[in-house]
Tab-separated table of C-alpha atoms in Angstrom:
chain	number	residue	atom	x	y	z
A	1192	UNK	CA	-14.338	150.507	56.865
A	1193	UNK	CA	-13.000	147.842	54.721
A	1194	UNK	CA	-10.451	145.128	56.308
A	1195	UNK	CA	-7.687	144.358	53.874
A	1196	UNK	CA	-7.187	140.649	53.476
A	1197	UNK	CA	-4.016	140.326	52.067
A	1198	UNK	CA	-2.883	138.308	54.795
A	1199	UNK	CA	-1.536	135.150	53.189
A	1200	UNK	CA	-0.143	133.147	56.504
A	1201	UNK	CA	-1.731	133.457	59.837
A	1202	UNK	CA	-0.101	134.519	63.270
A	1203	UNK	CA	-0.058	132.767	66.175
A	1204	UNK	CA	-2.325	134.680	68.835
A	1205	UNK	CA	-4.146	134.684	71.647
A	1206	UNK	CA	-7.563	136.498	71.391
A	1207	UNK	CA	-10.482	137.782	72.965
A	1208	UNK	CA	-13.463	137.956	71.222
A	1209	UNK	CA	-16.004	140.265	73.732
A	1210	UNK	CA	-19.106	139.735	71.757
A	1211	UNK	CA	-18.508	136.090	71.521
A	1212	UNK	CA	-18.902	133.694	68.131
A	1213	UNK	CA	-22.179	133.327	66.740
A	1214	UNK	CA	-23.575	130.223	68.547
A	1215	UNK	CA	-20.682	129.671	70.604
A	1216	UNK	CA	-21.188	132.591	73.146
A	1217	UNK	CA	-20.392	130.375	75.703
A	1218	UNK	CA	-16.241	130.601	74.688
A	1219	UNK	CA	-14.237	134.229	74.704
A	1220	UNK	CA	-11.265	133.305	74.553
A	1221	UNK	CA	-8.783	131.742	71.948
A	1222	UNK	CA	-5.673	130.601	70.532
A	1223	UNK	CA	-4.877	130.850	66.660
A	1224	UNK	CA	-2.854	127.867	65.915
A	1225	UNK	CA	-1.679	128.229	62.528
A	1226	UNK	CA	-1.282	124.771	60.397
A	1227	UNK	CA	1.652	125.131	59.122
A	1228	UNK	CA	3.271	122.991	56.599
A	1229	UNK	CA	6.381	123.541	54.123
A	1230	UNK	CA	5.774	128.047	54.255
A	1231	UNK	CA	2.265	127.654	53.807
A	1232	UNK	CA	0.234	129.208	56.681
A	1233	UNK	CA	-2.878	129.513	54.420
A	1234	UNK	CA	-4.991	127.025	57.347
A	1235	UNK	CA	-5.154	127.319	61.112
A	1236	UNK	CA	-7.006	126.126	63.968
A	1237	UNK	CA	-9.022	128.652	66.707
A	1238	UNK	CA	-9.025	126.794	69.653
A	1239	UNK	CA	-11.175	127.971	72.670
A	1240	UNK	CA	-8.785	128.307	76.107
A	1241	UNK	CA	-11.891	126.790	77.977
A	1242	UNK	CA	-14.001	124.270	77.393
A	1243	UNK	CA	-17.507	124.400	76.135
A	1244	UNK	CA	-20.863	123.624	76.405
A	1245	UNK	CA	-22.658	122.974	73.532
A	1246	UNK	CA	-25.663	124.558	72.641
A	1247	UNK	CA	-28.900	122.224	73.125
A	1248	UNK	CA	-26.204	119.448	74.936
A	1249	UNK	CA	-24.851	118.703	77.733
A	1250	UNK	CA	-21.473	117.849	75.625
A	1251	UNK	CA	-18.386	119.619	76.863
A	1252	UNK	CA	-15.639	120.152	75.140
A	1253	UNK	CA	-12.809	121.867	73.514
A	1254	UNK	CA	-13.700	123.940	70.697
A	1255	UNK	CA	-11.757	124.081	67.984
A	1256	UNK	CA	-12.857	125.991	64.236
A	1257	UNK	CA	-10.531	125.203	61.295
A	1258	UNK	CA	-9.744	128.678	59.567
A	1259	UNK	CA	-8.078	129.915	56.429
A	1260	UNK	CA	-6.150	133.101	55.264
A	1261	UNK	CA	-8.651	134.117	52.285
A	1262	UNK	CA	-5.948	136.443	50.451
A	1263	UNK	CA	-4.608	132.985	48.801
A	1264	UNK	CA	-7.742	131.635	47.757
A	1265	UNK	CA	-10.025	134.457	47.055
A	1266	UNK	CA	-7.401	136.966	46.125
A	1267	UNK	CA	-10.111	139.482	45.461
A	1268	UNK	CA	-11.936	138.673	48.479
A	1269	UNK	CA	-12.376	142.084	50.590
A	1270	UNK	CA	-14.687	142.889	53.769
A	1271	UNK	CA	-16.744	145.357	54.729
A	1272	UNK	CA	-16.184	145.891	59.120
A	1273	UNK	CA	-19.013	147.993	60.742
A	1274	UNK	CA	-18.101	150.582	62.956
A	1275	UNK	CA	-19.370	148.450	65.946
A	1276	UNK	CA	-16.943	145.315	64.866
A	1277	UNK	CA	-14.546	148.435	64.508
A	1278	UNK	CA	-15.250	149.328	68.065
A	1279	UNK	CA	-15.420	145.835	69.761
A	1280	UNK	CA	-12.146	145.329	67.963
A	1281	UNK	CA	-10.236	149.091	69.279
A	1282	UNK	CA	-9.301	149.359	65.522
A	1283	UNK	CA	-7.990	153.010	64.495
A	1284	UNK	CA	-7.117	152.302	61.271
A	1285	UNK	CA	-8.473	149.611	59.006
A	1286	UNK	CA	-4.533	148.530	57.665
A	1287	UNK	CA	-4.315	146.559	61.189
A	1288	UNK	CA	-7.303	144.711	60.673
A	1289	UNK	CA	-6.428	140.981	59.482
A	1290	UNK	CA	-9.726	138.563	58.399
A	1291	UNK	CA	-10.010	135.289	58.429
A	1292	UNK	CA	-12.722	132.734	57.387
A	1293	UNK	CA	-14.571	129.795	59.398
A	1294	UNK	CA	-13.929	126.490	56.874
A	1295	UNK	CA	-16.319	123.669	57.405
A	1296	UNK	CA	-14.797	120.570	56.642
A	1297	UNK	CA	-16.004	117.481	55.114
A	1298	UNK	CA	-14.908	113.728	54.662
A	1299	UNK	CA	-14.238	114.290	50.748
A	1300	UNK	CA	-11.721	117.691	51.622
A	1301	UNK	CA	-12.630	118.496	47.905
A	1302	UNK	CA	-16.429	119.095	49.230
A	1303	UNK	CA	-15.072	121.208	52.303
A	1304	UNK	CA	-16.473	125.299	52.346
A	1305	UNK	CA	-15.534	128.228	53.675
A	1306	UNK	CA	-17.951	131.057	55.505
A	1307	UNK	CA	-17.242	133.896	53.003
A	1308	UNK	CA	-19.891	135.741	53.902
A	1309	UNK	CA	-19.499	136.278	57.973
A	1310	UNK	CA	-15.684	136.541	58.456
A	1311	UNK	CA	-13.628	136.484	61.304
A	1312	UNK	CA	-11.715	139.784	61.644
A	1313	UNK	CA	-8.625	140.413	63.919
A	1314	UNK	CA	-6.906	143.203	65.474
A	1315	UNK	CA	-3.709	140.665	65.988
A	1316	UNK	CA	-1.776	144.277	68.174
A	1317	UNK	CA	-4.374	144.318	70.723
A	1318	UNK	CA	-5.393	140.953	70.886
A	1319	UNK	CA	-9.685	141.161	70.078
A	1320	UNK	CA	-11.956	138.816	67.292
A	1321	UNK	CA	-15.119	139.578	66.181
A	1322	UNK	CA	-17.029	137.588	63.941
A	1323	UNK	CA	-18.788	140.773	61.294
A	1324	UNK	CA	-22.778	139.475	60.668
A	1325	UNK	CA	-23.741	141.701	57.308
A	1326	UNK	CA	-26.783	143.201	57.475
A	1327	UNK	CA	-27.662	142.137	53.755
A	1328	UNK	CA	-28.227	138.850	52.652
A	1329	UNK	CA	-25.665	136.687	50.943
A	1330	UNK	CA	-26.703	137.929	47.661
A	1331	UNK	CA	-26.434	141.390	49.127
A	1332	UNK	CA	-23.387	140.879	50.336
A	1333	UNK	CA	-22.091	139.096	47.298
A	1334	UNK	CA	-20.213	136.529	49.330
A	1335	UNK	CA	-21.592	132.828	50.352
A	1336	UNK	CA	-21.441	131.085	53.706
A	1337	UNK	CA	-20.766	127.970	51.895
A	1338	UNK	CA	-17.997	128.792	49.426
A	1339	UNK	CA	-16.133	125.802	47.992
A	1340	UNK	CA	-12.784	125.751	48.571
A	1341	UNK	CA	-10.527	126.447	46.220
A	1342	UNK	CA	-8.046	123.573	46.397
A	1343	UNK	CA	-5.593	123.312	44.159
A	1344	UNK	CA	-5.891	120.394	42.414
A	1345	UNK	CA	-2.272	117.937	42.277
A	1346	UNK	CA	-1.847	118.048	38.548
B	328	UNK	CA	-44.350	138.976	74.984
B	329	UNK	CA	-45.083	142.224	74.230
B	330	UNK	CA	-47.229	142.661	71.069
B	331	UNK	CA	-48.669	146.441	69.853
B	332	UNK	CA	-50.230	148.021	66.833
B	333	UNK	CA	-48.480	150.884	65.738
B	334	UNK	CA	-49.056	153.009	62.238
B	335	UNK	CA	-46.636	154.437	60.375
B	336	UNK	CA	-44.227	157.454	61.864
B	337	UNK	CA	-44.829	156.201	65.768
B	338	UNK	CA	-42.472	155.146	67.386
B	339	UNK	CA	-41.778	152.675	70.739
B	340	UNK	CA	-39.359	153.116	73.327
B	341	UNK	CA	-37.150	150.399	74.462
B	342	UNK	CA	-35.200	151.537	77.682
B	343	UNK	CA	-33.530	155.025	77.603
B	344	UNK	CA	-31.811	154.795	74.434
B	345	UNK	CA	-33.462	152.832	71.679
B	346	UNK	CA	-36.235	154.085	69.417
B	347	UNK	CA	-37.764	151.880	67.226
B	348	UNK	CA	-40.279	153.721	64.223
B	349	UNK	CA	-42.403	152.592	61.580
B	350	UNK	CA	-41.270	154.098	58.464
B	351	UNK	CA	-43.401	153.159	55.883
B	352	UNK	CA	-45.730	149.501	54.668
B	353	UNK	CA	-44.471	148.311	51.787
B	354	UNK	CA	-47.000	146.305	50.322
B	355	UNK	CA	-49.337	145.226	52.931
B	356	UNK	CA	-45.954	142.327	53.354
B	357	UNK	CA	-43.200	144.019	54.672
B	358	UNK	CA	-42.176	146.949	57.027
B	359	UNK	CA	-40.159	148.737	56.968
B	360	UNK	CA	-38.848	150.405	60.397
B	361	UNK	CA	-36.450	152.141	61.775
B	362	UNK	CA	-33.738	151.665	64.838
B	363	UNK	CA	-32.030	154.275	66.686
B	364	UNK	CA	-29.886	152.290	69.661
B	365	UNK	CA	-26.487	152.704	70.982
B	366	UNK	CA	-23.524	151.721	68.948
B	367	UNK	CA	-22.844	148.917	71.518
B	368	UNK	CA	-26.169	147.174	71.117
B	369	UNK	CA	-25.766	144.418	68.224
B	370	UNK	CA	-28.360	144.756	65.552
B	371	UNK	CA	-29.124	142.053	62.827
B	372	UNK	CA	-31.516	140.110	61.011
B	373	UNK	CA	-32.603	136.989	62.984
B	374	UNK	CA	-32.479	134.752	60.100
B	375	UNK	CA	-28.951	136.053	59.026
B	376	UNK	CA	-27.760	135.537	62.196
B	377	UNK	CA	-29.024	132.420	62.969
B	378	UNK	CA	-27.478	131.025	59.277
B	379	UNK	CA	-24.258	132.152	60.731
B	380	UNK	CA	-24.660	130.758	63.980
B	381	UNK	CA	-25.565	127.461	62.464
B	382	UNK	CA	-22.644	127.302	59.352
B	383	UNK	CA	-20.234	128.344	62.880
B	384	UNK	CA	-21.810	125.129	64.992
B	385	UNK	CA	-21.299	122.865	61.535
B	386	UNK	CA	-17.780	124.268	61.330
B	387	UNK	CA	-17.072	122.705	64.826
B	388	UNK	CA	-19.051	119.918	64.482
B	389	UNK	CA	-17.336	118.483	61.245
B	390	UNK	CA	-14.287	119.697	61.986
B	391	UNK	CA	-12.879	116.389	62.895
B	392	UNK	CA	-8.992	116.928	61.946
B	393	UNK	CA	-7.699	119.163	59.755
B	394	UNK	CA	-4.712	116.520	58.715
B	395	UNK	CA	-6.327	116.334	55.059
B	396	UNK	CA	-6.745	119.779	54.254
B	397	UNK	CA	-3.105	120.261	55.564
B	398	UNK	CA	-2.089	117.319	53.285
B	399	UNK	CA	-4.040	118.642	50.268
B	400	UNK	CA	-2.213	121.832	50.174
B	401	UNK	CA	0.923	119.857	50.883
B	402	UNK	CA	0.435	118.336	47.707
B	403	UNK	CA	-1.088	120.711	45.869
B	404	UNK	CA	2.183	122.508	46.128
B	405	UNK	CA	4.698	120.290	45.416
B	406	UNK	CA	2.515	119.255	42.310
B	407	UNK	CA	3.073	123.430	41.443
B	408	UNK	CA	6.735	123.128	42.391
B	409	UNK	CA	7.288	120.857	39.536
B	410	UNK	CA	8.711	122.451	36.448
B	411	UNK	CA	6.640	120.943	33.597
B	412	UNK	CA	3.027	119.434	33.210
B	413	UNK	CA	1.756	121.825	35.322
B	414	UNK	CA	-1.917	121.842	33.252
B	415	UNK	CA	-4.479	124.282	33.845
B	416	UNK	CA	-4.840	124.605	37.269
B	417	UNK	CA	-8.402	126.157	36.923
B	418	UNK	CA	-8.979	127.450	40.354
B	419	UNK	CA	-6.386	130.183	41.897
B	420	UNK	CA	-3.508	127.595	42.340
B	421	UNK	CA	-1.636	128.965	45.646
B	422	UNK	CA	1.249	130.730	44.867
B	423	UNK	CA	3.987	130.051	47.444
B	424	UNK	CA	3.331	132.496	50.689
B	425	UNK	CA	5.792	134.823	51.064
B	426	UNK	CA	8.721	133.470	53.284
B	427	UNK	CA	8.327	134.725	56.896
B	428	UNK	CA	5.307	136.999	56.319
């Protein structure tokens, strides 16, 4: 089942995800906060309704992952959902299915990436996340976990 | 933890519903095996999942404020907005999104 990513602005949602993030089992639930500045809803925030306990700390706090629409960026960027992300996610038909990607930012913004290769997917109607692991490699896959971002550069 | 020899076409039981077989060795390096468990049960490669847990732990970790990334595309757009001198833009320059989409 392929997810289409055409999604260019993201919705503001709140959202289980039953099978948790990858390394942040800990949190189920979230907000999307979308960043939204002058019409462009290409960046948001996922915020975790409770706070969190790191893994291998004792830190607690609010988790927050900066995400981006990919259907701006990577306009030819498409995913692949398994049929147990399908199932975690009560998707019938792949059209409702939105994806998003986890952006890890850096000091220099030009040096920032984004997590092509795991996405997050959405079924915004009912509410449910899951991040989709591939099977393959990155090189199977085709798509990195460290993309750069494609900024556009002020001219 | 549980460690057994097993040649190629057995198989190991894990509860009711998850079969595990030995399908064939490669080259004397790698196995290659089999899984039969219930759609619910998540299967994946350790070290794939672990990259992805890591990159997702990074993501929060660095994610200090977004306020620059929000700023870049700020400016990154008015930049496109302007008529002439626009260059080439070598990576996909944004388009504007689609108003209330």
């Amino acid at each position: 089942m392929t997810a289409l990513t055409a999604l260019k602005t993201l919705p503001a949602v709140d959202l289980d995800f039953p099978a948790g993030i990858p390394g942040l089992e800990s949190a189920r639930r979230y907000r999307l906060e979308p960043l939204g500045t002058d019409g462009i809803n290409v960046f948001g925030r996922l915020v975790s309704l409770e706070p969190v306990v790191l893994p291998g700390t004792s830190e607690v706090r609010e988790l927050a992952l900066v995400v981006a629409a990919p259907g701006l960026l990577w306009p030819e960027y498409a995913v692949e959902v398994d049929d147990e992300s399908a199932e975690l996610l009560q998707l019938d038909d792949a059209a409702d299915a939105v994806a998003l990607v986890v952006v890890t930012l850096q000091e220099d913004v030009a040096e920032s990436t984004a997590n092509l290769f795991a996405p997050i997917v959405l079924n915004p109607s009912r509410g449910l996340g899951v991040q989709v692991v591939p099977l393959g490699s990155e090189e199977e896959v085709g798509w990195s976990m460290h993309a750069p971002l494609p900024l556009p550069t002020p001219a | 933890m549980l460690t057994l020899t097993r040649s190629v076409g057995e198989r190991i039981l894990i509860g009711d519903d998850i079969v595990i077989e030995v399908r064939a060795v490669l080259d004397g390096k790698q196995v290659r095996i089999s899984i039969d468990a219930p759609r619910q049960v998540p299967i994946h490669r350790a070290e794939v999942f672990e990259a992805v847990s890591r990159a997702n732990l990074d993501a929060i970790t660095t994610s200090k404020s977004p306020d620059a990334l929000v700023r870049s595309m700020r400016a990154a757009k008015r930049s496109n907005e302007r008529p002439t001198g626009a260059g080439p833009a070598s990576p996909p320059a944004a388009p504007e999104a689609p108003a209330g989409s």
